[in-house]
CSV table of C-alpha atoms in Angstrom, one decimal:
chain,number,residue,atom,x,y,z
A,1,MET,CA,0.0,0.1,0.0
A,2,GLY,CA,2.8,2.4,0.7
A,3,PHE,CA,4.3,1.7,-2.6
A,4,GLN,CA,1.2,2.8,-4.5
A,5,VAL,CA,0.8,5.9,-2.4
A,6,HIS,CA,4.3,6.8,-3.2
A,7,SER,CA,3.6,6.3,-7.1
A,8,LEU,CA,0.3,8.1,-7.0
A,9,GLU,CA,2.3,11.2,-5.4
A,10,ALA,CA,4.9,10.6,-7.9
A,11,ALA,CA,2.3,10.4,-10.5
A,12,ASP,CA,0.6,13.6,-9.4
A,13,LYS,CA,4.0,15.6,-9.6
A,14,ILE,CA,4.6,14.3,-13.2
A,15,LYS,CA,1.0,15.7,-14.2
A,16,THR,CA,1.5,18.6,-12.4
A,17,LYS,CA,4.9,19.3,-14.1
A,18,GLU,CA,3.5,18.5,-17.6
A,19,LYS,CA,0.7,20.9,-17.1
A,20,LYS,CA,3.0,23.8,-16.2
A,21,LYS,CA,5.1,22.7,-19.2
A,22,LYS,CA,2.4,22.8,-21.4
A,23,LYS,CA,0.8,26.2,-20.1
A,24,PHE,CA,4.6,27.5,-20.5
A,25,SER,CA,4.7,26.1,-23.7
A,26,PHE,CA,1.4,27.8,-25.0
A,27,CYS,CA,2.5,31.0,-23.2
A,28,PHE,CA,6.0,31.0,-25.1
A,29,SER,CA,4.5,30.2,-28.5
A,30,PHE,CA,1.7,32.9,-28.0
A,31,SER,CA,3.9,35.8,-26.7
A,32,PHE,CA,7.2,34.7,-28.7
A,33,PHE,CA,5.5,34.3,-32.3
A,34,ASP,CA,2.1,35.5,-32.3
A,35,SER,CA,3.1,39.2,-31.2
A,36,GLY,CA,5.8,39.4,-33.9
A,37,TYR,CA,8.6,39.5,-31.3
A,38,TYR,CA,10.6,36.8,-33.2
A,39,ALA,CA,9.6,38.8,-36.6
A,40,SER,CA,10.8,42.1,-35.2
A,41,LYS,CA,14.2,40.8,-34.1
A,42,ARG,CA,14.7,38.9,-37.4
A,43,ILE,CA,13.8,42.1,-39.5
A,44,LYS,CA,16.1,44.5,-37.6
A,45,ASN,CA,18.9,42.1,-38.3
A,46,GLU,CA,18.1,41.7,-41.9
A,47,TYR,CA,18.1,45.6,-42.0
A,48,ARG,CA,21.2,46.0,-40.2
A,49,HIS,CA,22.7,43.6,-42.6
A,50,ILE,CA,21.4,45.5,-45.6
A,51,LEU,CA,23.1,48.9,-44.1
A,52,ARG,CA,26.4,47.2,-43.0
A,53,ASP,CA,26.8,44.9,-46.1
A,54,ARG,CA,30.3,46.0,-47.8
A,55,ASP,CA,29.0,44.2,-51.0
A,56,PRO,CA,25.5,45.0,-51.3
A,57,PRO,CA,23.6,44.1,-54.5
A,58,THR,CA,23.7,46.8,-56.9
A,59,HIS,CA,20.3,46.4,-58.5
A,60,CYS,CA,17.9,46.0,-55.4
A,61,SER,CA,17.5,47.2,-52.0
A,62,GLY,CA,14.9,48.0,-49.5
A,63,GLY,CA,14.3,49.2,-46.2
A,64,PRO,CA,11.4,50.1,-43.5
A,65,VAL,CA,9.0,52.9,-44.5
A,66,ASN,CA,9.2,53.9,-41.0
A,67,TYR,CA,11.8,52.1,-38.8
A,68,TYR,CA,10.7,53.5,-35.4
A,69,ASP,CA,6.8,53.0,-36.1
A,70,ASP,CA,6.6,49.9,-38.3
A,71,LEU,CA,9.2,47.5,-39.0
A,72,PHE,CA,6.5,45.1,-41.0
A,73,ARG,CA,6.2,47.8,-44.0
A,74,TRP,CA,8.8,48.1,-46.3
A,75,ASN,CA,9.4,49.9,-49.3
A,76,GLY,CA,11.9,48.0,-52.2
A,77,VAL,CA,13.4,49.2,-55.3
A,78,ILE,CA,14.8,47.4,-58.2
A,79,MET,CA,16.8,48.6,-61.0
A,80,GLY,CA,15.7,47.3,-64.4
A,81,PRO,CA,18.6,44.9,-65.2
A,82,SER,CA,20.8,45.2,-68.3
A,83,ASN,CA,20.0,43.7,-71.9
A,84,CYS,CA,16.6,43.5,-71.3
A,85,PRO,CA,13.3,46.0,-72.1
A,86,PHE,CA,13.5,46.8,-68.1
A,87,GLU,CA,16.9,48.3,-68.6
A,88,GLY,CA,17.3,52.0,-67.2
A,89,GLY,CA,13.9,51.6,-65.2
A,90,ILE,CA,13.5,52.2,-61.5
A,91,PHE,CA,10.8,49.8,-60.2
A,92,PHE,CA,9.4,50.5,-56.7
A,93,LEU,CA,7.8,47.7,-54.5
A,94,SER,CA,5.5,47.6,-51.5
A,95,ILE,CA,6.8,45.1,-48.8
A,96,ILE,CA,4.5,43.7,-46.2
A,97,LEU,CA,6.1,41.2,-43.6
A,98,PRO,CA,3.8,39.2,-41.4
A,99,LYS,CA,4.1,38.9,-37.7
A,100,GLU,CA,5.0,35.4,-38.5
A,101,TYR,CA,7.9,36.3,-40.7
A,102,PRO,CA,10.2,34.5,-41.5
A,103,PHE,CA,8.2,31.4,-41.1
A,104,LYS,CA,5.5,32.9,-43.5
A,105,PRO,CA,6.5,34.7,-46.8
A,106,PRO,CA,6.5,38.7,-47.3
A,107,ILE,CA,3.6,40.0,-49.6
A,108,ILE,CA,5.2,42.1,-51.9
A,109,ARG,CA,3.8,43.9,-54.9
A,110,PHE,CA,5.4,46.1,-57.8
A,111,THR,CA,4.2,49.7,-57.1
A,112,THR,CA,5.5,50.8,-60.6
A,113,LYS,CA,3.7,49.3,-63.6
A,114,VAL,CA,5.3,46.7,-65.1
A,115,PHE,CA,4.6,44.7,-68.5
A,116,HIS,CA,5.6,40.9,-67.5
A,117,PRO,CA,4.2,37.5,-67.5
A,118,ASN,CA,4.8,37.3,-63.9
A,119,ILE,CA,3.1,40.6,-62.7
A,120,ASP,CA,-0.5,41.2,-62.8
A,121,LYS,CA,-2.2,44.5,-63.2
A,122,SER,CA,-2.1,45.0,-59.4
A,123,GLY,CA,1.5,44.4,-59.1
A,124,LYS,CA,0.9,41.1,-57.6
A,125,ILE,CA,4.0,39.0,-58.4
A,126,GLN,CA,3.8,35.2,-59.5
A,127,LEU,CA,7.0,33.8,-57.9
A,128,ASP,CA,7.1,30.3,-56.3
A,129,ILE,CA,8.9,31.3,-53.3
A,130,LEU,CA,6.6,33.6,-52.5
A,131,ARG,CA,3.8,31.2,-51.9
A,132,LYS,CA,3.4,29.7,-48.6
A,133,ARG,CA,4.3,26.1,-49.4
A,134,MET,CA,7.4,27.0,-51.2
A,135,TRP,CA,9.0,29.8,-48.8
A,136,THR,CA,11.8,28.7,-46.5
A,137,PRO,CA,12.8,30.9,-43.5
A,138,ALA,CA,16.3,30.7,-44.9
A,139,LEU,CA,15.2,33.3,-47.4
A,140,THR,CA,15.8,37.0,-46.6
A,141,ILE,CA,14.1,40.1,-47.9
A,142,ILE,CA,17.2,40.8,-50.2
A,143,LYS,CA,17.3,37.4,-51.5
A,144,THR,CA,13.7,37.7,-52.2
A,145,LEU,CA,14.2,40.7,-54.2
A,146,LEU,CA,17.2,39.2,-56.0
A,147,SER,CA,14.8,36.3,-56.9
A,148,ILE,CA,12.5,39.1,-58.4
A,149,CYS,CA,15.2,40.6,-60.4
A,150,SER,CA,16.1,37.4,-62.1
A,151,ILE,CA,12.3,37.0,-63.2
A,152,LEU,CA,12.5,40.3,-64.9
A,153,THR,CA,15.0,38.9,-67.5
A,154,ASP,CA,13.9,35.1,-67.3
A,155,PRO,CA,10.1,35.0,-66.9
A,156,ASP,CA,8.2,31.7,-65.9
A,157,THR,CA,6.1,31.2,-68.7
A,158,ARG,CA,4.7,27.7,-68.1
A,159,ASP,CA,1.0,29.1,-67.7
A,160,HIS,CA,1.4,30.8,-71.3
A,161,ASP,CA,-2.2,29.2,-72.0
A,162,SER,CA,-3.9,31.5,-69.6
A,163,ASN,CA,-2.0,34.4,-69.5
A,164,PRO,CA,-1.8,36.4,-72.6
A,165,ILE,CA,1.4,38.3,-71.6
A,166,SER,CA,3.3,35.0,-71.2
A,167,ALA,CA,1.8,33.7,-74.3
A,168,MET,CA,3.0,37.0,-76.4
A,169,TYR,CA,6.3,36.1,-74.5
A,170,LYS,CA,6.7,32.8,-76.1
A,171,THR,CA,4.8,33.4,-79.7
A,172,ASN,CA,6.2,37.3,-80.4
A,173,ARG,CA,9.0,38.1,-78.6
A,174,GLU,CA,9.9,41.2,-80.3
A,175,GLU,CA,6.2,42.8,-79.6
A,176,TYR,CA,6.6,41.7,-75.8
A,177,ASP,CA,10.0,43.4,-75.8
A,178,ARG,CA,8.6,46.4,-77.5
A,179,ILE,CA,5.8,46.9,-74.9
A,180,ALA,CA,7.7,46.0,-72.1
A,181,ARG,CA,10.2,48.8,-73.1
A,182,GLU,CA,7.6,51.3,-73.8
A,183,TRP,CA,5.7,50.5,-70.3
A,184,THR,CA,9.3,51.0,-68.7
A,185,THR,CA,9.8,54.3,-70.3
A,186,MET,CA,6.3,55.5,-69.3
A,187,TYR,CA,6.2,54.0,-65.8
A,188,ALA,CA,9.7,53.5,-64.5
A,189,MET,CA,11.9,56.4,-65.9
A,190,GLU,CA,9.6,59.5,-64.6
């Protein structure tokens, strides 16, 4: 009987410890991730890296709209790559970082109009890494901007049947280049 009482007391202590762990785990996950604490730290580190980088990318950058009031809203800029219809253009982007960043991808849109198979009329970018299932926390804002730069010169035209710009890129490249260059001149060189 004494042995059973001892083991019941031990079982109660174990249950109490498990309850405390669950409570701590819940509080930890709620306050640490859901409040944006981790995201804020990561965003600050990324921004510091951008500012201190001795060899920054020459054709893209970004930073918070207002560092002290809202770290989660950024502006980005991409310089049109050489030897393509976007050459010489300066393209601005809006970057919204979710509170769950880097575990969820940023929402990035061009605010400058762009004629491109992977960019719709509202500026939304069709890029695999910007989709939740393809995003990885190893990506940074700068790496994402570099990926966006690369699709300017090398678009993904797999859905050309449903996308007229994509179809034009594949079937009438000269016309596509002419219109893309015209839009770059009108909207990205003001």
